[in-house]
Coordinates of N, CA and C in Angstrom, one line a residue:
Chain A
A1 N 142.8 91.6 47.4 CA 143.2 90.8 46.3 C 143.5 89.4 46.8
Q2 N 143.3 88.4 45.9 CA 143.7 87.1 46.3 C 144.7 86.5 45.3
S3 N 145.6 85.7 45.8 CA 146.6 85.1 45.0 C 147.0 83.7 45.5
V4 N 147.6 83.0 44.6 CA 148.0 81.6 44.9 C 149.4 81.4 44.3
A5 N 150.3 80.7 45.1 CA 151.6 80.4 44.6 C 151.9 78.9 44.6
Q6 N 152.3 78.4 43.5 CA 152.8 77.0 43.5 C 154.3 77.1 43.1
P7 N 155.1 77.0 44.1 CA 156.5 77.3 43.9 C 157.3 76.3 43.0
E8 N 156.8 75.2 42.8 CA 157.5 74.2 42.0 C 156.8 74.1 40.6
D9 N 157.6 74.2 39.5 CA 157.1 74.0 38.2 C 156.9 72.5 38.0
Q10 N 157.8 71.7 38.5 CA 157.7 70.3 38.3 C 158.1 69.5 39.6
V11 N 157.5 68.4 39.8 CA 157.8 67.5 40.9 C 158.0 66.1 40.4
N12 N 159.1 65.5 40.7 CA 159.4 64.1 40.2 C 159.3 63.2 41.4
V13 N 158.6 62.1 41.3 CA 158.4 61.1 42.4 C 158.5 59.7 41.8
A14 N 159.1 58.8 42.5 CA 159.1 57.4 42.0 C 157.8 56.8 42.4
E15 N 157.3 55.9 41.5 CA 156.1 55.2 41.8 C 156.1 54.5 43.1
G16 N 155.0 54.6 43.9 CA 155.0 54.0 45.2 C 155.4 54.9 46.3
N17 N 156.1 55.9 46.0 CA 156.5 56.9 47.1 C 155.5 57.9 47.3
P18 N 155.5 58.5 48.5 CA 154.5 59.6 48.8 C 154.9 60.8 48.0
L19 N 153.8 61.6 47.7 CA 154.1 62.8 46.9 C 153.4 64.0 47.6
T20 N 154.0 65.2 47.4 CA 153.5 66.4 47.9 C 153.6 67.5 46.8
V21 N 152.6 68.2 46.5 CA 152.6 69.3 45.6 C 152.2 70.6 46.5
K22 N 153.1 71.6 46.4 CA 152.9 72.7 47.4 C 152.0 73.8 46.8
C23 N 151.3 74.4 47.8 CA 150.5 75.6 47.4 C 150.4 76.5 48.6
T24 N 150.6 77.8 48.4 CA 150.4 78.8 49.4 C 149.4 79.8 48.8
Y25 N 148.7 80.5 49.7 CA 147.7 81.4 49.2 C 147.8 82.7 50.0
S26 N 147.0 83.7 49.4 CA 146.9 85.0 50.1 C 145.5 85.5 49.9
V27 N 144.8 85.7 51.0 CA 143.4 86.3 50.9 C 143.2 87.3 52.0
S28 N 142.3 88.2 51.9 CA 142.0 89.1 53.0 C 141.1 88.5 54.1
G29 N 140.2 87.6 53.6 CA 139.3 87.0 54.6 C 139.6 85.5 54.7
N30 N 138.6 84.7 54.9 CA 138.8 83.2 54.9 C 138.9 82.7 53.5
P31 N 139.7 81.7 53.3 CA 139.8 81.1 51.9 C 138.9 79.9 51.7
Y32 N 138.5 79.9 50.4 CA 137.9 78.7 49.9 C 139.0 78.1 49.0
L33 N 139.5 76.9 49.2 CA 140.7 76.4 48.5 C 140.3 75.1 47.7
F34 N 140.9 75.0 46.5 CA 140.5 73.9 45.6 C 141.8 73.4 45.0
W35 N 141.8 72.1 44.7 CA 142.8 71.5 43.8 C 142.1 70.8 42.6
Y36 N 142.7 71.1 41.5 CA 142.3 70.5 40.2 C 143.4 69.8 39.5
V37 N 143.1 68.8 38.7 CA 144.1 68.2 37.9 C 143.8 68.3 36.4
Q38 N 144.8 68.5 35.6 CA 144.5 68.6 34.1 C 145.4 67.6 33.4
Y39 N 144.8 66.8 32.5 CA 145.5 65.9 31.6 C 145.6 66.6 30.3
P40 N 146.6 66.2 29.5 CA 146.9 66.9 28.2 C 145.6 67.1 27.3
N41 N 145.4 68.3 26.9 CA 144.3 68.7 26.0 C 143.0 68.4 26.6
R42 N 142.9 68.5 27.9 CA 141.6 68.3 28.6 C 141.3 69.5 29.5
G43 N 140.1 69.6 29.9 CA 139.8 70.6 30.9 C 140.3 70.1 32.3
L44 N 139.9 70.9 33.3 CA 140.3 70.6 34.7 C 139.3 69.7 35.4
Q45 N 139.8 68.7 36.2 CA 139.0 67.9 37.0 C 139.1 68.2 38.4
F46 N 138.0 68.4 39.1 CA 138.0 68.7 40.5 C 138.5 67.6 41.4
L47 N 139.5 67.8 42.3 CA 140.0 66.8 43.2 C 139.5 66.9 44.6
L48 N 139.5 68.1 45.1 CA 139.1 68.3 46.5 C 139.0 69.8 46.8
K49 N 138.3 70.1 47.9 CA 138.2 71.5 48.4 C 138.2 71.6 49.9
Y50 N 138.6 72.7 50.3 CA 138.5 73.1 51.8 C 137.7 74.3 51.9
I51 N 136.6 74.2 52.7 CA 135.7 75.4 52.9 C 135.8 75.7 54.4
T52 N 135.6 74.8 55.2 CA 135.6 74.9 56.6 C 135.7 73.6 57.3
G53 N 136.0 73.5 58.6 CA 136.0 72.2 59.3 C 137.3 71.6 59.4
D54 N 137.4 70.3 59.3 CA 138.6 69.5 59.4 C 139.7 70.0 58.5
N55 N 140.9 70.2 59.0 CA 142.0 70.8 58.2 C 142.5 69.8 57.1
L56 N 142.3 68.5 57.4 CA 142.7 67.5 56.4 C 141.5 67.1 55.6
V57 N 141.6 67.3 54.3 CA 140.5 67.1 53.4 C 140.9 65.9 52.5
K58 N 140.0 65.0 52.3 CA 140.2 63.9 51.4 C 139.4 64.1 50.1
G59 N 140.1 63.7 49.0 CA 139.4 63.9 47.7 C 139.5 62.7 46.8
S60 N 139.4 62.9 45.5 CA 139.3 61.9 44.6 C 140.7 61.2 44.4
Y61 N 140.7 60.0 43.9 CA 141.9 59.2 43.5 C 142.9 59.1 44.6
G62 N 142.5 59.1 45.9 CA 143.4 58.9 47.0 C 144.2 60.1 47.4
F63 N 143.9 61.3 46.8 CA 144.5 62.5 47.1 C 143.9 63.1 48.4
E64 N 144.7 63.9 49.1 CA 144.3 64.6 50.3 C 145.1 65.9 50.3
A65 N 144.6 66.8 51.1 CA 145.3 68.1 51.3 C 145.1 68.6 52.7
E66 N 146.1 69.3 53.2 CA 146.0 69.8 54.6 C 146.0 71.3 54.6
F67 N 145.0 71.9 55.1 CA 144.9 73.3 55.3 C 145.7 73.7 56.5
N68 N 146.6 74.7 56.3 CA 147.4 75.2 57.4 C 147.2 76.7 57.4
K69 N 146.4 77.2 58.4 CA 146.1 78.6 58.4 C 147.3 79.5 58.7
S70 N 148.1 79.0 59.7 CA 149.2 79.8 60.1 C 150.3 79.9 59.0
Q71 N 150.4 78.9 58.2 CA 151.4 79.0 57.1 C 150.7 79.3 55.8
T72 N 149.5 79.6 55.8 CA 148.7 79.9 54.6 C 149.0 78.9 53.5
S73 N 148.9 77.7 53.8 CA 149.3 76.6 52.8 C 148.2 75.6 52.7
F74 N 148.2 75.0 51.5 CA 147.2 73.9 51.2 C 147.8 72.9 50.3
H75 N 148.8 72.2 50.8 CA 149.6 71.3 50.1 C 148.8 70.0 49.7
L76 N 149.0 69.5 48.5 CA 148.3 68.3 48.0 C 149.2 67.1 48.3
K77 N 148.6 66.0 48.8 CA 149.5 64.9 49.1 C 148.8 63.6 48.7
K78 N 149.6 62.6 48.5 CA 149.1 61.2 48.3 C 150.2 60.2 48.9
P79 N 149.7 59.3 49.6 CA 150.7 58.4 50.3 C 151.5 57.5 49.4
S80 N 150.9 57.1 48.2 CA 151.7 56.2 47.3 C 151.3 56.6 45.9
A81 N 152.3 57.1 45.2 CA 152.1 57.7 43.8 C 151.9 56.6 42.8
L82 N 151.1 56.9 41.8 CA 150.9 56.0 40.7 C 151.4 56.7 39.4
V83 N 151.8 55.9 38.4 CA 152.3 56.5 37.2 C 151.1 57.3 36.5
S84 N 149.9 56.8 36.7 CA 148.7 57.5 36.1 C 148.4 58.8 36.8
D85 N 149.1 59.1 37.9 CA 148.9 60.4 38.6 C 149.7 61.6 37.9
S86 N 150.5 61.2 36.9 CA 151.3 62.2 36.2 C 150.4 63.1 35.4
A87 N 150.4 64.4 35.7 CA 149.5 65.4 35.1 C 149.9 66.8 35.6
L88 N 149.1 67.7 35.2 CA 149.3 69.1 35.7 C 148.3 69.4 36.8
Y89 N 148.8 69.9 37.9 CA 148.0 70.2 39.1 C 147.9 71.6 39.4
F90 N 146.7 72.1 39.6 CA 146.4 73.5 39.9 C 145.8 73.7 41.2
C91 N 146.3 74.6 42.0 CA 145.7 75.0 43.2 C 144.9 76.3 42.9
A92 N 143.8 76.5 43.6 CA 143.0 77.7 43.3 C 142.4 78.2 44.6
V93 N 142.1 79.5 44.7 CA 141.6 80.1 45.9 C 140.5 81.1 45.5
R94 N 139.6 81.2 46.4 CA 138.6 82.3 46.3 C 138.4 82.8 47.7
D95 N 138.4 84.1 47.9 CA 138.2 84.8 49.1 C 136.8 84.7 49.5
E96 N 136.5 84.3 50.7 CA 135.1 84.2 51.2 C 134.4 85.5 51.1
N97 N 135.2 86.6 51.2 CA 134.6 87.9 51.2 C 134.5 88.6 49.8
S98 N 134.7 87.8 48.7 CA 134.9 88.4 47.4 C 133.5 88.7 46.8
G99 N 132.4 88.5 47.5 CA 131.2 88.9 47.0 C 130.2 87.8 46.8
G100 N 128.9 88.1 46.5 CA 128.0 87.1 46.4 C 128.1 86.3 45.1
G101 N 127.6 85.1 45.0 CA 127.7 84.4 43.8 C 129.0 83.7 43.6
A102 N 129.2 82.9 42.6 CA 130.4 82.1 42.4 C 131.3 82.9 41.5
D103 N 132.2 83.7 42.1 CA 133.1 84.5 41.4 C 134.3 83.6 40.9
G104 N 135.0 84.1 39.9 CA 136.0 83.3 39.3 C 137.1 83.0 40.3
L105 N 137.7 81.9 40.2 CA 138.8 81.5 41.0 C 140.1 82.1 40.6
T106 N 141.0 82.2 41.5 CA 142.4 82.6 41.1 C 143.2 81.3 41.2
F107 N 143.9 81.0 40.1 CA 144.6 79.8 40.0 C 146.1 80.0 40.1
G108 N 146.8 79.0 40.7 CA 148.3 79.0 40.7 C 148.7 78.7 39.2
K109 N 150.0 78.8 39.0 CA 150.5 78.6 37.7 C 150.6 77.1 37.3
G110 N 150.4 76.3 38.2 CA 150.4 74.8 37.9 C 151.7 74.2 38.2
T111 N 151.6 72.9 38.6 CA 152.8 72.1 38.9 C 152.7 70.8 38.1
H112 N 153.7 70.5 37.3 CA 153.7 69.3 36.6 C 154.2 68.2 37.5
L113 N 153.4 67.2 37.7 CA 153.8 66.0 38.5 C 154.1 64.9 37.6
I114 N 155.3 64.4 37.8 CA 155.8 63.3 37.0 C 156.2 62.1 37.9
I115 N 155.5 61.0 37.7 CA 155.7 59.8 38.4 C 156.5 58.8 37.6
Q116 N 157.6 58.5 38.1 CA 158.5 57.6 37.3 C 158.3 56.2 37.8
P117 N 158.2 55.3 36.7 CA 158.0 53.8 37.1 C 159.2 53.2 37.8
Chain B
G1 N 128.0 63.0 38.8 CA 127.2 64.2 38.4 C 128.1 65.4 38.1
A2 N 127.5 66.5 37.8 CA 128.2 67.8 37.5 C 129.1 67.7 36.3
V3 N 128.5 67.3 35.2 CA 129.2 67.2 33.9 C 129.0 68.4 33.1
V4 N 130.1 68.9 32.5 CA 130.1 70.1 31.7 C 130.6 69.6 30.3
S5 N 129.9 69.9 29.3 CA 130.2 69.6 27.9 C 130.6 70.8 27.2
Q6 N 131.7 70.8 26.5 CA 132.2 71.9 25.7 C 132.4 71.4 24.3
H7 N 131.9 72.3 23.3 CA 132.0 71.9 21.9 C 132.2 73.1 21.1
P8 N 133.0 73.0 20.0 CA 133.8 71.8 19.6 C 135.1 71.7 20.4
S9 N 135.7 70.6 20.3 CA 137.0 70.3 21.0 C 138.2 70.9 20.3
W10 N 138.0 71.0 19.0 CA 139.1 71.5 18.1 C 138.6 72.2 17.0
V11 N 139.1 73.4 16.7 CA 138.7 74.2 15.6 C 139.9 74.8 14.9
I12 N 139.9 74.6 13.6 CA 141.0 75.3 12.7 C 140.2 76.1 11.7
C13 N 140.5 77.4 11.6 CA 139.8 78.2 10.7 C 140.7 79.4 10.2
K14 N 140.3 80.0 9.1 CA 141.0 81.1 8.5 C 140.9 82.4 9.3
S15 N 141.9 83.2 9.2 CA 141.8 84.5 9.8 C 140.7 85.3 9.3
G16 N 140.0 86.0 10.2 CA 138.8 86.8 9.9 C 137.5 86.1 10.1
T17 N 137.6 84.8 10.4 CA 136.4 84.0 10.7 C 135.9 84.2 12.1
S18 N 134.6 84.1 12.3 CA 134.1 84.1 13.7 C 133.8 82.7 14.1
V19 N 134.1 82.4 15.4 CA 134.0 81.0 15.9 C 133.2 81.0 17.2
K20 N 132.2 80.1 17.2 CA 131.4 80.0 18.4 C 131.7 78.7 19.2
I21 N 131.9 78.9 20.5 CA 132.2 77.7 21.4 C 131.0 77.6 22.3
E22 N 130.5 76.4 22.5 CA 129.4 76.2 23.4 C 129.8 75.5 24.7
C23 N 129.2 75.8 25.8 CA 129.5 75.2 27.1 C 128.1 74.9 27.7
R24 N 127.9 73.6 28.0 CA 126.7 73.1 28.5 C 126.9 72.4 29.8
S25 N 126.1 72.7 30.8 CA 126.0 71.9 32.0 C 124.9 70.8 31.8
L26 N 125.3 69.6 31.9 CA 124.4 68.5 31.4 C 123.5 68.0 32.5
D27 N 123.9 68.1 33.8 CA 123.1 67.5 34.8 C 122.9 68.4 36.0
F28 N 123.1 69.7 35.8 CA 122.8 70.6 36.9 C 122.6 72.0 36.3
Q29 N 122.0 72.8 37.1 CA 121.7 74.2 36.6 C 122.9 75.1 37.0
A30 N 123.5 75.7 36.1 CA 124.6 76.6 36.4 C 124.2 78.0 36.3
T31 N 124.1 78.6 37.5 CA 123.8 80.0 37.6 C 124.9 80.8 37.0
T32 N 126.1 80.4 37.2 CA 127.3 81.1 36.7 C 128.2 80.2 35.9
M33 N 128.7 80.8 34.8 CA 129.6 80.1 34.0 C 130.8 81.0 33.8
F34 N 132.0 80.4 33.6 CA 133.2 81.1 33.5 C 133.9 80.7 32.2
W35 N 134.6 81.7 31.6 CA 135.4 81.4 30.4 C 136.9 81.7 30.7
Y36 N 137.8 80.7 30.5 CA 139.2 80.9 30.7 C 139.9 80.7 29.4
R37 N 141.1 81.3 29.4 CA 142.0 81.1 28.3 C 143.3 80.5 28.9
Q38 N 143.9 79.5 28.2 CA 145.1 78.9 28.7 C 146.2 78.9 27.6
F39 N 147.3 79.6 27.8 CA 148.4 79.5 26.9 C 149.3 78.3 27.2
P40 N 150.1 77.9 26.3 CA 150.9 76.7 26.5 C 151.7 76.8 27.7
K41 N 151.7 75.7 28.5 CA 152.5 75.6 29.8 C 152.2 76.8 30.7
Q42 N 151.0 77.3 30.7 CA 150.7 78.4 31.6 C 149.4 78.1 32.3
S43 N 149.1 78.9 33.3 CA 147.9 78.7 34.1 C 146.7 79.2 33.3
L44 N 145.5 79.1 33.9 CA 144.3 79.6 33.3 C 144.1 81.1 33.6
M45 N 143.7 81.8 32.6 CA 143.5 83.2 32.8 C 142.0 83.4 32.6
L46 N 141.3 83.9 33.7 CA 139.9 84.2 33.6 C 139.6 85.3 32.6
M47 N 138.7 85.0 31.7 CA 138.4 86.0 30.7 C 137.1 86.8 31.1
A48 N 136.1 86.0 31.5 CA 134.8 86.6 31.9 C 134.0 85.7 32.7
T49 N 133.1 86.3 33.5 CA 132.1 85.6 34.3 C 130.7 85.8 33.7
S50 N 130.0 84.8 33.5 CA 128.7 84.9 32.8 C 127.6 84.4 33.8
N51 N 126.6 85.3 34.0 CA 125.5 84.9 34.8 C 124.2 84.8 33.9
E52 N 123.5 83.8 34.1 CA 122.3 83.6 33.3 C 121.4 84.8 33.3
G53 N 121.1 85.2 32.1 CA 120.1 86.3 31.9 C 120.7 87.7 32.0
S54 N 122.0 87.8 32.3 CA 122.6 89.1 32.4 C 123.9 89.2 31.6
K55 N 124.4 90.4 31.5 CA 125.6 90.6 30.7 C 126.8 90.0 31.4
A56 N 127.7 89.6 30.6 CA 128.9 89.0 31.2 C 129.8 90.1 31.8
T57 N 130.6 89.7 32.8 CA 131.5 90.6 33.4 C 132.9 90.2 32.9
Y58 N 133.6 91.1 32.2 CA 134.9 90.8 31.6 C 136.0 91.3 32.5
E59 N 137.1 90.5 32.5 CA 138.3 90.9 33.2 C 139.0 92.0 32.5
Q60 N 139.8 92.7 33.2 CA 140.5 93.8 32.7 C 141.4 93.3 31.5
G61 N 141.4 94.0 30.4 CA 142.2 93.6 29.3 C 141.6 92.7 28.3
V62 N 140.4 92.2 28.6 CA 139.7 91.3 27.7 C 138.7 92.1 26.9
E63 N 138.8 92.1 25.6 CA 137.9 92.9 24.7 C 136.5 92.3 24.6
K64 N 135.6 92.9 25.1 CA 134.2 92.4 25.1 C 133.6 92.3 23.7
D65 N 134.1 93.2 22.8 CA 133.6 93.2 21.4 C 134.2 92.1 20.6
K66 N 135.3 91.6 21.1 CA 136.1 90.5 20.4 C 135.6 89.2 20.9
F67 N 135.3 89.1 22.2 CA 134.9 87.8 22.8 C 133.5 88.0 23.3
L68 N 132.5 87.6 22.5 CA 131.1 87.8 22.8 C 130.6 86.6 23.6
I69 N 130.0 86.9 24.8 CA 129.5 85.8 25.6 C 128.0 86.0 25.8
N70 N 127.3 84.9 25.7 CA 125.9 84.8 25.9 C 125.6 83.7 26.8
H71 N 124.8 84.0 27.8 CA 124.4 82.9 28.8 C 122.9 82.9 28.8
A72 N 122.3 82.3 27.8 CA 120.9 82.4 27.5 C 120.0 81.5 28.5
S73 N 120.6 80.5 29.0 CA 119.8 79.6 29.9 C 120.7 79.1 31.0
L74 N 120.1 78.4 32.0 CA 120.9 77.9 33.1 C 121.8 76.7 32.7
T75 N 121.7 76.3 31.5 CA 122.6 75.2 31.1 C 123.5 75.5 29.9
L76 N 123.4 76.7 29.4 CA 124.2 77.0 28.2 C 124.8 78.3 28.2
S77 N 126.1 78.4 27.9 CA 126.8 79.7 27.7 C 127.6 79.5 26.4
T78 N 127.7 80.6 25.6 CA 128.5 80.5 24.4 C 129.5 81.6 24.4
L79 N 130.6 81.3 23.8 CA 131.7 82.3 23.6 C 131.9 82.4 22.1
T80 N 131.8 83.6 21.5 CA 132.1 83.8 20.1 C 133.3 84.6 20.0
V81 N 134.3 84.1 19.3 CA 135.5 84.9 19.0 C 135.3 85.5 17.6
T82 N 135.1 86.8 17.6 CA 134.7 87.5 16.4 C 136.0 87.9 15.6
S83 N 135.9 87.7 14.3 CA 137.0 88.1 13.4 C 138.3 87.6 14.0
A84 N 138.4 86.3 14.1 CA 139.6 85.8 14.8 C 140.9 86.0 14.0
H85 N 142.0 86.2 14.7 CA 143.3 86.4 14.1 C 144.2 85.3 14.8
P86 N 145.4 85.1 14.2 CA 146.3 84.1 14.7 C 146.6 84.3 16.2
E87 N 146.7 85.5 16.7 CA 147.0 85.7 18.1 C 145.9 85.3 19.0
D88 N 144.7 85.0 18.4 CA 143.6 84.5 19.3 C 143.7 83.0 19.4
S89 N 144.7 82.4 18.7 CA 144.8 80.9 18.9 C 145.2 80.6 20.3
S90 N 144.5 79.6 20.9 CA 144.7 79.3 22.3 C 143.8 78.1 22.7
F91 N 143.9 77.8 23.9 CA 143.0 76.7 24.5 C 142.0 77.4 25.4
Y92 N 140.8 77.3 25.0 CA 139.7 78.0 25.8 C 138.9 77.0 26.6
I93 N 138.7 77.3 27.8 CA 138.1 76.3 28.7 C 136.9 77.1 29.5
C94 N 135.8 76.4 29.5 CA 134.7 76.9 30.3 C 134.5 76.1 31.5
S95 N 133.8 76.8 32.5 CA 133.5 76.0 33.7 C 132.1 76.5 34.2
A96 N 131.4 75.7 35.0 CA 130.1 76.1 35.4 C 130.0 75.8 36.9
S97 N 129.2 76.6 37.6 CA 129.1 76.5 39.0 C 127.7 76.8 39.5
R98 N 127.3 76.1 40.5 CA 126.0 76.5 41.2 C 126.3 77.8 41.9
S99 N 125.3 78.4 42.4 CA 125.4 79.8 42.8 C 126.4 80.1 44.0
Q100 N 126.5 79.1 44.9 CA 127.3 79.4 46.1 C 128.8 79.4 45.8
G101 N 129.5 80.4 46.4 CA 130.9 80.5 46.1 C 131.8 79.4 46.5
Y102 N 131.3 78.6 47.5 CA 132.1 77.5 47.9 C 131.9 76.2 47.1
Q103 N 131.0 76.3 46.2 CA 130.9 75.1 45.3 C 132.0 75.1 44.3
P104 N 132.5 73.9 44.0 CA 133.6 73.8 43.0 C 133.1 74.1 41.6
Q105 N 134.0 74.6 40.8 CA 133.6 74.8 39.4 C 133.9 73.5 38.7
H106 N 133.0 73.2 37.7 CA 133.2 72.0 37.0 C 133.5 72.4 35.5
F107 N 134.6 71.8 35.0 CA 135.2 72.3 33.8 C 134.8 71.4 32.6
G108 N 134.6 72.1 31.4 CA 134.6 71.4 30.2 C 135.9 70.9 29.8
D109 N 136.0 70.2 28.7 CA 137.3 69.6 28.2 C 138.1 70.6 27.4
G110 N 137.6 71.8 27.2 CA 138.4 72.8 26.5 C 138.2 72.7 25.0
T111 N 138.5 73.8 24.3 CA 138.5 73.9 22.9 C 139.8 74.5 22.4
R112 N 140.5 73.7 21.6 CA 141.7 74.1 21.0 C 141.4 74.9 19.7
L113 N 141.7 76.2 19.7 CA 141.4 77.1 18.6 C 142.7 77.5 17.9
S114 N 142.7 77.1 16.6 CA 143.9 77.5 15.8 C 143.5 78.3 14.6
I115 N 144.0 79.5 14.5 CA 143.6 80.5 13.5 C 144.8 80.5 12.5
L116 N 144.5 80.3 11.2 CA 145.6 80.2 10.2 C 145.8 81.6 9.6

C-alpha cells in the first residue's frame, strides 16, 4: 500500500521569506512523487515531479522539492514567497510497482499555504 | 500543453435528477482518466479509473450503478451521477494521463454539484 502524510494543515509565511511545505510518503518500491496546487473552486495544477535522477527537482512558479530517500520525504520549497502563492498544496505518490498504466495517485490531505503581505 | 476541460463547472438540480459531467483532454490523448471527489477542506478521494474502451475500475465503497463512467474515446470520459440525492453534493474533479505511470495527471477545473 502507498500513503502520503502532510503533517501541517496550514503554513503561514511572510511575503519574501522562504517557505517549506512538508510531505512524507510510504511505498513498497520506488516512489513517483508529485506536487500539485489548488486554487479555490479550481482543479489541481501540476507543479513538479520526481521520478528518478537528481534529488532536487525544479518546477513551475519558482517552486522546487527535494527528494530524500532515507527520510522518505519530498518537501516543497520556494526561496521567496509571494502573496499569490497562497493556495492549497497537495503532495501525491504512486508506487513504481503498482502495476502497468497510470494508476490513481494517493494524495496527502493538503496543506493550506498562507502568505502574509 | 496538456489541457483538460471539465464541463459543466457548476450544477444545481433537484433530488432524483441524473447529472452528466464531461472531461476532455484537449491537446493530448489520454489513455487513462480518473474521477475524484473532494469534500470541503479535504483531500481528493479517487472514485474510479477509466481506460479508453474498457470498463472503469471503481474504488472500494464507490457505487458503480450510482456513478456511471464512460470512456468512449482517447479524449473524452463522462461521469453520470444517477438519481442524485443531497448527499451526492460535492466537488467532482477529473484528471487525464498518458499511459506511463510516471507521467503527471492533468486536472480539469472541477464540477461543483449541488443537489437540492
